[in-house]
Short mmCIF file of C-alpha atoms and ligand atoms in Angstrom, two decimals:
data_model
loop_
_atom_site.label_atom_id
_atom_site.label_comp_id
_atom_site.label_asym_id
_atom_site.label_seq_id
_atom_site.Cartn_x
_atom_site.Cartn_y
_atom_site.Cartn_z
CA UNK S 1 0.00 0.00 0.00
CA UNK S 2 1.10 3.91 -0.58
CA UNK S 3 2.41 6.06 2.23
CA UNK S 4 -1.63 7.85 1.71
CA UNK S 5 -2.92 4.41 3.65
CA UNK S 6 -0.05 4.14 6.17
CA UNK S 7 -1.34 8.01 6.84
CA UNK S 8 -5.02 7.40 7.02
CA UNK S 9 -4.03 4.72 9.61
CA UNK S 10 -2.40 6.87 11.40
CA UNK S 11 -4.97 9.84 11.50
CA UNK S 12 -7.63 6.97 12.94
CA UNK S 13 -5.14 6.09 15.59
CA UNK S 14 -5.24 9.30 16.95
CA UNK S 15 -8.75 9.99 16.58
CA UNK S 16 -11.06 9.09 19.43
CA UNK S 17 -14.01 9.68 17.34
CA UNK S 18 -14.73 8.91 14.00
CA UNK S 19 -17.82 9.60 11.69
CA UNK S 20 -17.66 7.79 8.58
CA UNK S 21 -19.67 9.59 5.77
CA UNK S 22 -20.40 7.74 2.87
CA UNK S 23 -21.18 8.22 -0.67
CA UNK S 24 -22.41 6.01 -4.00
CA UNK S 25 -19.00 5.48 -4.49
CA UNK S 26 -18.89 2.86 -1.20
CA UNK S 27 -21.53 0.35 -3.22
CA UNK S 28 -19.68 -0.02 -6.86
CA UNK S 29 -17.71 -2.42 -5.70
CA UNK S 30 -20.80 -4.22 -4.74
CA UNK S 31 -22.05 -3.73 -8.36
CA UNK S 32 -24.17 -0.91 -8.14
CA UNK S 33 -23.49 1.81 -10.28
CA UNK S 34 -22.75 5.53 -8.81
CA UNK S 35 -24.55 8.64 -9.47
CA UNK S 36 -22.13 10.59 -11.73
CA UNK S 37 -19.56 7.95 -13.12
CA UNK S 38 -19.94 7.42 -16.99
CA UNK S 39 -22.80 4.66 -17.42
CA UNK S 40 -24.07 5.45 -14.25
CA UNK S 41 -27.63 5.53 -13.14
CA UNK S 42 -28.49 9.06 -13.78
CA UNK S 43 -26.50 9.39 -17.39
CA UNK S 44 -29.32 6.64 -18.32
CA UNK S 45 -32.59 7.85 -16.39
CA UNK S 46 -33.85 10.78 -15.45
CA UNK S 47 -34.60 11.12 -11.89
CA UNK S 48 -38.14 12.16 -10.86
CA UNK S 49 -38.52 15.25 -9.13
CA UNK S 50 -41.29 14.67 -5.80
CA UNK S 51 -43.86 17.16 -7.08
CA UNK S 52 -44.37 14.78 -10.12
CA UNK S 53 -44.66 11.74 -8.36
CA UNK S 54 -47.22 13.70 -5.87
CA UNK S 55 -49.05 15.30 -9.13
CA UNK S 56 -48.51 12.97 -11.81
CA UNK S 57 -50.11 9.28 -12.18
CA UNK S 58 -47.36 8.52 -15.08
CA UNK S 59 -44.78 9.56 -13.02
CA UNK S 60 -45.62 7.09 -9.83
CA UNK S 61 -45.80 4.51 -12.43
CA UNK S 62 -42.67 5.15 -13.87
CA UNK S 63 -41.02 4.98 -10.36
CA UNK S 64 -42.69 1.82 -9.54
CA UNK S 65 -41.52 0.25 -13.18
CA UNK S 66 -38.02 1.32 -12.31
CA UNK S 67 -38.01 -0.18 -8.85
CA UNK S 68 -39.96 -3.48 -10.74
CA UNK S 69 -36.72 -3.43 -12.98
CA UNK S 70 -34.34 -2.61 -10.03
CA UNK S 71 -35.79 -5.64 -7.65
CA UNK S 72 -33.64 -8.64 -9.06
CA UNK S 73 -30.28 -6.50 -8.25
CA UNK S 74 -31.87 -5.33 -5.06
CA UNK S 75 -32.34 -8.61 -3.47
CA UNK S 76 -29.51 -10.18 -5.05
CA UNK S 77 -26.25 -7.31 -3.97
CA UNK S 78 -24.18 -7.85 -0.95
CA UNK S 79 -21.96 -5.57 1.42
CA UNK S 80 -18.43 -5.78 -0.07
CA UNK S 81 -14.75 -5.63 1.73
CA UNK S 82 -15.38 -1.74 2.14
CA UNK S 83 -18.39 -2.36 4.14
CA UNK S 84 -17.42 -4.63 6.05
CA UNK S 85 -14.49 -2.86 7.61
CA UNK S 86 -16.59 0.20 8.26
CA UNK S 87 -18.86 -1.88 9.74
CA UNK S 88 -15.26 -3.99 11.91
CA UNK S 89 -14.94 0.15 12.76
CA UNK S 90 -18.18 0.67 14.60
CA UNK S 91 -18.00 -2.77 16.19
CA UNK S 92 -14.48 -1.62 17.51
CA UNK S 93 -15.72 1.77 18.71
CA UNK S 94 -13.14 3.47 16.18
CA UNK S 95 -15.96 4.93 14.35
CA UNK S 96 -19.46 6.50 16.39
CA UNK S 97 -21.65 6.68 13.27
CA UNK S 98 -21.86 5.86 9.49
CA UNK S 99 -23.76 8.88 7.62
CA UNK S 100 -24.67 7.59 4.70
CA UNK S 101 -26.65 9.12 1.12
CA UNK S 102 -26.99 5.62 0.14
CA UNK S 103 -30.32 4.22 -0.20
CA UNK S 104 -29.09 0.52 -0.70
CA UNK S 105 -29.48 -0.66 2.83
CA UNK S 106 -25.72 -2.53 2.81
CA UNK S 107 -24.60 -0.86 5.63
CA UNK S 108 -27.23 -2.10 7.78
CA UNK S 109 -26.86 -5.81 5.69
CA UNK S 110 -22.87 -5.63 6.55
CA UNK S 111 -23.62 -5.17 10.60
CA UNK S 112 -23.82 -1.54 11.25
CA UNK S 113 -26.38 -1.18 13.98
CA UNK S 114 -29.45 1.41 13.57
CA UNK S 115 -28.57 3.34 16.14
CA UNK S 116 -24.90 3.96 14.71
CA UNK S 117 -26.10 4.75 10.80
CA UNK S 118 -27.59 7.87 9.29
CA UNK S 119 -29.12 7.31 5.90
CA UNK S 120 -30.06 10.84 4.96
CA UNK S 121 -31.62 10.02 1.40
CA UNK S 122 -33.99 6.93 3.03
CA UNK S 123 -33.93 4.05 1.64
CA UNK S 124 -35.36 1.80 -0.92
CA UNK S 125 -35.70 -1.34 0.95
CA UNK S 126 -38.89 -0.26 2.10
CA UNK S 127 -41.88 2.22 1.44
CA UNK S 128 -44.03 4.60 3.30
CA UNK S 129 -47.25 6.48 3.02
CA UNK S 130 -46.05 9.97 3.04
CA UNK S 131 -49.31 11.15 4.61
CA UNK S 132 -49.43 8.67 7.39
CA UNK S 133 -45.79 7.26 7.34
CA UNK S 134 -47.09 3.67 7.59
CA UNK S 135 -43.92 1.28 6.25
CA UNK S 136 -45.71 -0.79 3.53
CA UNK S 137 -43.50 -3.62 2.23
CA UNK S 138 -41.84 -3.33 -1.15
CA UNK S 139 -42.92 -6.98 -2.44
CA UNK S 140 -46.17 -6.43 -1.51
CA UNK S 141 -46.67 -3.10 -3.41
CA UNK S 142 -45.21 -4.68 -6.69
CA UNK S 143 -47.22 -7.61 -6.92
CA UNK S 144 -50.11 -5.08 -6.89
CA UNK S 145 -48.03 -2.89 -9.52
CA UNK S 146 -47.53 -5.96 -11.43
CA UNK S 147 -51.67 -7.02 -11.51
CA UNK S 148 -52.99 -3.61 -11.92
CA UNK S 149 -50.63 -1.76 -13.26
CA UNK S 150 -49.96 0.96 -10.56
CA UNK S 151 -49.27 1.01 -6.61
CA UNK S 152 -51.82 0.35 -3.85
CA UNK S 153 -52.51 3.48 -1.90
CA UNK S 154 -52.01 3.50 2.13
CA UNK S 155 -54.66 0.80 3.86
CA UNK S 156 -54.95 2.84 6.43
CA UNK S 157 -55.38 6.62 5.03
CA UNK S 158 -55.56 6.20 1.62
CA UNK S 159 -52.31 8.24 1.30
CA UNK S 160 -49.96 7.97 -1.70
CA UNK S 161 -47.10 5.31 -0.81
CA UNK S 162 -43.42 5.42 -2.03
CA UNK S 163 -40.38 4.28 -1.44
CA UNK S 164 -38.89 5.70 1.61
CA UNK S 165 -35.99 7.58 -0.31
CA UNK S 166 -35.22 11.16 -0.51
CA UNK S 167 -36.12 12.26 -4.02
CA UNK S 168 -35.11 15.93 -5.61
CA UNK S 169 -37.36 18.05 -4.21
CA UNK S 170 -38.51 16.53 -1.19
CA UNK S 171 -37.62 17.80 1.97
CA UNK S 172 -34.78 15.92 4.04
CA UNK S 173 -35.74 13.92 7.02
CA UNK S 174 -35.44 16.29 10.22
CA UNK S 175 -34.40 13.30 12.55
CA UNK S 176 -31.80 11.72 10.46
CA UNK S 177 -30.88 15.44 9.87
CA UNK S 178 -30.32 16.27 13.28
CA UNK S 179 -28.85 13.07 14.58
CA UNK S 180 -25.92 13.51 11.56
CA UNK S 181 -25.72 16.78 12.95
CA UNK S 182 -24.87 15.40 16.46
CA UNK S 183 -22.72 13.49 15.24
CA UNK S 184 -20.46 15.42 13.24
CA UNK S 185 -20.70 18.01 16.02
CA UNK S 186 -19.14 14.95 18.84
CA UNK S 187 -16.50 14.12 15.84
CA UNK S 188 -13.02 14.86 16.00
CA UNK S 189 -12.07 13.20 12.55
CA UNK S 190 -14.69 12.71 9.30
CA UNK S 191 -13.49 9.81 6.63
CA UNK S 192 -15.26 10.38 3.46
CA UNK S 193 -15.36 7.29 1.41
CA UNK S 194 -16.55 7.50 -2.08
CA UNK S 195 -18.72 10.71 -2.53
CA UNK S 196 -18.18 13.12 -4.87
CA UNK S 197 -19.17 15.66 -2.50
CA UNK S 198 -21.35 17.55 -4.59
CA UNK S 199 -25.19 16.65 -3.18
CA UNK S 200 -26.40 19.46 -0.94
CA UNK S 201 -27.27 19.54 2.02
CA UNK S 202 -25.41 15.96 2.84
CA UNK S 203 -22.16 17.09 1.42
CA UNK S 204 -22.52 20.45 4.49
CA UNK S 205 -21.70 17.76 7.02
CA UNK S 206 -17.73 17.16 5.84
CA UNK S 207 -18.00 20.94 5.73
CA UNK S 208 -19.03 21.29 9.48
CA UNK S 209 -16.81 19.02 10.72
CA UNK S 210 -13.45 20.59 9.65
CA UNK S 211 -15.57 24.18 10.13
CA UNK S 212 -15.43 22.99 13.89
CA UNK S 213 -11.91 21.78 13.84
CA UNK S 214 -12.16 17.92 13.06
CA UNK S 215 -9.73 16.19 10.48
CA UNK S 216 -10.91 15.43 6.99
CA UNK S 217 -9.89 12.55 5.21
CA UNK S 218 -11.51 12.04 2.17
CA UNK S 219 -11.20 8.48 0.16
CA UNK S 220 -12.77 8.49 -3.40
CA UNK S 221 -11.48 7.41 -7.05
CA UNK S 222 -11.06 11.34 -8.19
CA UNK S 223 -11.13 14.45 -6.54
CA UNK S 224 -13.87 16.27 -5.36
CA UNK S 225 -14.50 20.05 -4.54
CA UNK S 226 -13.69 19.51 -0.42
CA UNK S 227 -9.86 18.35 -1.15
CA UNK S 228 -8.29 21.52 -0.75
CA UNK S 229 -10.32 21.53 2.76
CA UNK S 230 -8.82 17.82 3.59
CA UNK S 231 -6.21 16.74 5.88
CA UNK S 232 -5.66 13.81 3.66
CA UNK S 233 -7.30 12.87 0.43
CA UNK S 234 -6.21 9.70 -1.20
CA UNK S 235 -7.39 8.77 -4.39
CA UNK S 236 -7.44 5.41 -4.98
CA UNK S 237 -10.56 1.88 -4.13
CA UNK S 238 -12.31 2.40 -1.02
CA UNK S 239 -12.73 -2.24 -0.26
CA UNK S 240 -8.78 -2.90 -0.38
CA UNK S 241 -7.61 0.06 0.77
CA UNK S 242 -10.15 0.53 4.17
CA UNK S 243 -8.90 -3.51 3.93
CA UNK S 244 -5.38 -2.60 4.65
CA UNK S 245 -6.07 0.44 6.67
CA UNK S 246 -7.99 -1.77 9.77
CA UNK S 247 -5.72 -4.07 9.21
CA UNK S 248 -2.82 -1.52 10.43
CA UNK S 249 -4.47 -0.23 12.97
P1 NAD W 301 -21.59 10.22 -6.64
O1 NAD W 301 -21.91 9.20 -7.67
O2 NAD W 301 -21.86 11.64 -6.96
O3 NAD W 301 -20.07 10.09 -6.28
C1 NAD W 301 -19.50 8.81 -6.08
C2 NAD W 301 -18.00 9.02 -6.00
O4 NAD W 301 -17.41 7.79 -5.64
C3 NAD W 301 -17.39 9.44 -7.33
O5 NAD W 301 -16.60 10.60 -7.13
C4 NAD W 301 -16.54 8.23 -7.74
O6 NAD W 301 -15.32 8.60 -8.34
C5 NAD W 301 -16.27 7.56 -6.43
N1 NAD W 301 -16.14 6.11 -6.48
C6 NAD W 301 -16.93 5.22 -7.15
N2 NAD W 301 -16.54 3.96 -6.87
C7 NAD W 301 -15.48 4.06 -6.05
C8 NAD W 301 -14.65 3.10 -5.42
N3 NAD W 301 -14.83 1.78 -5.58
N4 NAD W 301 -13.62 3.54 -4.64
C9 NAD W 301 -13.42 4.87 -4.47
N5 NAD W 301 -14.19 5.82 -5.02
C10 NAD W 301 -15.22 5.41 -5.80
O7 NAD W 301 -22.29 9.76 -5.31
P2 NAD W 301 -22.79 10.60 -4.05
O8 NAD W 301 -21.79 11.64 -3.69
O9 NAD W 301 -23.19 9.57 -3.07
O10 NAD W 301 -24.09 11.32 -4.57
C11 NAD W 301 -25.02 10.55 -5.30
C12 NAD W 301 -26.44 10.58 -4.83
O11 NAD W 301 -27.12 9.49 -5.46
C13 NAD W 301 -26.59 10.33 -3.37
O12 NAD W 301 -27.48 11.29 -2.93
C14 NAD W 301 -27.21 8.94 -3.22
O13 NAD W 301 -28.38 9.03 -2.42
C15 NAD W 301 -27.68 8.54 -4.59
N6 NAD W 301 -27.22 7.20 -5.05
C16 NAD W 301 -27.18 6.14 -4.18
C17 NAD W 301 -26.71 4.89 -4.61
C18 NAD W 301 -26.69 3.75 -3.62
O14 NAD W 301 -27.51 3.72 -2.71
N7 NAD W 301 -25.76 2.79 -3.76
C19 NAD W 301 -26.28 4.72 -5.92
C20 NAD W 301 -26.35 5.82 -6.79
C21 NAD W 301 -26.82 7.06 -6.34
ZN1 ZN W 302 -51.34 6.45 5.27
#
């Protein structure tokens, strides 16, 4: 490994508390694409803003046809190496939360308790009513999407029901808001690992933490607009490096 590792090793040594945010970037290895990388997810599909799927029919079935199309890889991907030594990193009580923007759920799947992860965009591994907030269970709604040809509304209010993700436009969950916030705020060193650092408000939390005086380290395939902020930024795979990083410790 480069000198970079043998550093980032060294910053975690001497941090008592860690916050690990992470990006799309953590899951490719996992074989999920990322948001921005050529052939990624959004250079094929057009995200839908929240006001269309609250206004538009076509819209909520378009959603529901994508996560139809998305199901196979959703219930088939697994944590890889990089998740599984963040997760070896909260089990050790090097690192006191995992913010994530991922939606995919493998941070919880890889052994990071609930009360130690932050996933600020939702997820998709589940859905709710947003008038209610009753969890309705994503197999359930597409084998009604599959017979009918759209999603049930909410048994119990008759509420619209989607995924619980964070789409454009909607407004960020104030819990998982605040408890990130708490976090970064008890943090004396933030590891970014694979975000480009460029989603707002999420990407405000590496800002706050070396705002307040924390270290940044920030681990991703190509730069992003916070290295010049960083204490370290080492460009290179997040699974064997964070492999050879715990390792050192
Ligand atoms: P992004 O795609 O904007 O940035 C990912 C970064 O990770 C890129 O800079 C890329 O170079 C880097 N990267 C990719 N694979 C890497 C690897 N193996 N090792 C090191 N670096 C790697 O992602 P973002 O900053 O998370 O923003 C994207 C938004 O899209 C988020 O809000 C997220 O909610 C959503 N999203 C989530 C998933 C998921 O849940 N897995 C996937 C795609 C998009
Ligand atoms: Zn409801």
């Amino acid at each position: 490994m480069t000198q970079d590792a043998a550093d980032l090793a060294q910053l975690l040594r001497e941090s008592r508390r860690t916050v690990i945010f992470t990006g799309a970037g953590m899951s490719t290895e996992s074989g999920i694409p990322d948001f921005r990388s050529p052939g990624g997810i959004w250079t094929r599909m057009q995200p839908i803003a929240f006001e269309d799927y609250l206004t538009d029919p076509a819209a909520r079935r378009l959603s529901w046809q994508r996560r139809l199309e998305m199901e196979e890889t959703w219930s088939t991907v697994a944590p890889n190496t990089g998740h599984y030594a963040v997760a070896k990193m909260v089990a050790h009580g090097k690192a006191s939360h995992v913010i994530t923007q991922n939606i995919d759920g493998l941070h919880q799947q890889s052994g990071v308790p609930d009360e130690k992860l932050i996933e600020l965009h939702g997820s998709t591994r589940y859905a709710k009513c947003l008038d209610c907030g009753t969890r309705v269970e994503v197999p359930q709604i597409l084998a009604h999407f599959t017979a009918h040809g759209d999603a049930p509304d909410c048994a119990h209010c008759g509420g619209l029901v989607k995924t619980a993700t964070i789409s454009f436009g909607q407004a960020m969950p104030e819990g998982e808001m605040a408890r990130a916030d708490a976090a970064v705020r008890a943090c004396d060193l933030m590891l970014v690992l694979g975000s480009s650092l460029t989603v707002y408000p999420a990407a405000g939390f590496p800002v706050q933490a070396k705002r307040q005086g924390a270290g940044l380290a920030i681990l991703n395939r190509e730069e992003t607009p916070l290295d010049r902020h960083a204490d370290l930024v080492i460009n290179a795979e997040i699974g064997p490096t964070l492999q050879w990083v715990i390792d050192a410790l």
